[in-house]
Amino acid sequence: DLKPGEAQRFTFTIPAKDFASFDDGGATGHQAAWVPEPGQYTFYVGDSSRGAKDSGNIELKSSDVNGFPLPS
């Protein structure tokens, strides 16, 4: 437990599938597959969805998602 004013660094892993959408029609060239979406994602940290105290960003570039689709 942290006391008021204390800080702690932590890391966590987010599966690549959490950045993907399902392409059932083949618009991405990968029909019926989970395909990661390039773009900027923002993560918020807090004690509730309305109590976010901090945030961070990650950007997936199109070159980062080459080699996909992901396994189902």
PDB file of C-alpha atoms in Angstrom:
ATOM      1  CA  ASP A   1       0.000   0.000   0.000  1.00  0.00           C
ATOM      2  CA  LEU A   2       1.165   3.509  -0.813  1.00  0.00           C
ATOM      3  CA  LYS A   3       0.878   6.313   1.663  1.00  0.00           C
ATOM      4  CA  PRO A   4      -0.281   9.781   0.553  1.00  0.00           C
ATOM      5  CA  GLY A   5       2.442  11.458  -1.481  1.00  0.00           C
ATOM      6  CA  GLU A   6       4.320   8.221  -2.190  1.00  0.00           C
ATOM      7  CA  ALA A   7       4.882   7.007  -5.732  1.00  0.00           C
ATOM      8  CA  GLN A   8       5.727   3.670  -7.258  1.00  0.00           C
ATOM      9  CA  ARG A   9       6.625   2.717 -10.828  1.00  0.00           C
ATOM     10  CA  PHE A  10       4.976  -0.316 -12.347  1.00  0.00           C
ATOM     11  CA  THR A  11       4.809  -2.004 -15.721  1.00  0.00           C
ATOM     12  CA  PHE A  12       2.086  -4.045 -17.334  1.00  0.00           C
ATOM     13  CA  THR A  13       1.605  -5.925 -20.566  1.00  0.00           C
ATOM     14  CA  ILE A  14      -1.278  -5.347 -22.939  1.00  0.00           C
ATOM     15  CA  PRO A  15      -1.904  -8.129 -25.454  1.00  0.00           C
ATOM     16  CA  ALA A  16      -1.611  -7.052 -29.100  1.00  0.00           C
ATOM     17  CA  LYS A  17      -5.173  -8.281 -29.679  1.00  0.00           C
ATOM     18  CA  ASP A  18      -6.414  -5.453 -27.414  1.00  0.00           C
ATOM     19  CA  PHE A  19      -5.290  -3.009 -30.127  1.00  0.00           C
ATOM     20  CA  ALA A  20      -7.052  -4.936 -32.884  1.00  0.00           C
ATOM     21  CA  SER A  21     -10.419  -5.032 -34.572  1.00  0.00           C
ATOM     22  CA  PHE A  22     -11.973  -7.977 -36.351  1.00  0.00           C
ATOM     23  CA  ASP A  23     -11.910  -7.704 -40.141  1.00  0.00           C
ATOM     24  CA  ASP A  24     -14.651 -10.014 -41.332  1.00  0.00           C
ATOM     25  CA  GLY A  25     -14.841  -8.571 -44.849  1.00  0.00           C
ATOM     26  CA  GLY A  26     -11.165  -8.465 -45.805  1.00  0.00           C
ATOM     27  CA  ALA A  27     -10.857  -4.653 -46.023  1.00  0.00           C
ATOM     28  CA  THR A  28      -7.352  -4.854 -44.536  1.00  0.00           C
ATOM     29  CA  GLY A  29      -6.320  -7.731 -46.771  1.00  0.00           C
ATOM     30  CA  HIS A  30      -6.794 -10.210 -43.920  1.00  0.00           C
ATOM     31  CA  GLN A  31     -10.345 -11.549 -44.082  1.00  0.00           C
ATOM     32  CA  ALA A  32     -11.795 -13.028 -40.875  1.00  0.00           C
ATOM     33  CA  ALA A  33      -8.799 -11.961 -38.777  1.00  0.00           C
ATOM     34  CA  TRP A  34      -7.930  -9.711 -35.845  1.00  0.00           C
ATOM     35  CA  VAL A  35      -5.871  -6.819 -37.232  1.00  0.00           C
ATOM     36  CA  PRO A  36      -4.149  -4.210 -34.983  1.00  0.00           C
ATOM     37  CA  GLU A  37      -5.171  -0.620 -35.655  1.00  0.00           C
ATOM     38  CA  PRO A  38      -2.341   1.921 -36.053  1.00  0.00           C
ATOM     39  CA  GLY A  39      -2.851   5.135 -34.111  1.00  0.00           C
ATOM     40  CA  GLN A  40      -2.366   6.804 -30.757  1.00  0.00           C
ATOM     41  CA  TYR A  41      -3.765   5.201 -27.614  1.00  0.00           C
ATOM     42  CA  THR A  42      -4.083   6.972 -24.263  1.00  0.00           C
ATOM     43  CA  PHE A  43      -4.053   5.148 -20.933  1.00  0.00           C
ATOM     44  CA  TYR A  44      -5.445   6.713 -17.773  1.00  0.00           C
ATOM     45  CA  VAL A  45      -4.538   5.783 -14.203  1.00  0.00           C
ATOM     46  CA  GLY A  46      -6.682   6.544 -11.184  1.00  0.00           C
ATOM     47  CA  ASP A  47      -8.942   5.125  -8.531  1.00  0.00           C
ATOM     48  CA  SER A  48     -11.973   5.197 -10.869  1.00  0.00           C
ATOM     49  CA  SER A  49     -12.900   6.128 -14.425  1.00  0.00           C
ATOM     50  CA  ARG A  50     -13.699   9.655 -13.262  1.00  0.00           C
ATOM     51  CA  GLY A  51     -10.741   9.923 -10.921  1.00  0.00           C
ATOM     52  CA  ALA A  52      -7.874   9.597 -13.400  1.00  0.00           C
ATOM     53  CA  LYS A  53      -4.803  11.235 -11.898  1.00  0.00           C
ATOM     54  CA  ASP A  54      -2.286  10.495 -14.610  1.00  0.00           C
ATOM     55  CA  SER A  55      -2.099   9.335 -18.200  1.00  0.00           C
ATOM     56  CA  GLY A  56       0.337   8.005 -20.755  1.00  0.00           C
ATOM     57  CA  ASN A  57       0.363   7.496 -24.505  1.00  0.00           C
ATOM     58  CA  ILE A  58       1.544   4.844 -26.898  1.00  0.00           C
ATOM     59  CA  GLU A  59       1.567   5.106 -30.671  1.00  0.00           C
ATOM     60  CA  LEU A  60       1.301   2.130 -32.995  1.00  0.00           C
ATOM     61  CA  LYS A  61       2.712   3.006 -36.388  1.00  0.00           C
ATOM     62  CA  SER A  62       1.665   1.133 -39.493  1.00  0.00           C
ATOM     63  CA  SER A  63       5.148  -0.430 -39.597  1.00  0.00           C
ATOM     64  CA  ASP A  64       4.527  -1.826 -36.073  1.00  0.00           C
ATOM     65  CA  VAL A  65       1.513  -3.829 -37.228  1.00  0.00           C
ATOM     66  CA  ASN A  66       3.065  -5.404 -40.339  1.00  0.00           C
ATOM     67  CA  GLY A  67       3.231  -9.155 -40.084  1.00  0.00           C
ATOM     68  CA  PHE A  68      -0.248  -9.434 -38.632  1.00  0.00           C
ATOM     69  CA  PRO A  69      -3.118 -10.614 -38.544  1.00  0.00           C
ATOM     70  CA  LEU A  70      -3.163 -12.080 -35.054  1.00  0.00           C
ATOM     71  CA  PRO A  71      -4.196 -15.639 -34.309  1.00  0.00           C
ATOM     72  CA  SER A  72      -7.832 -16.011 -33.242  1.00  0.00           C
TER      73      SER A  72
END
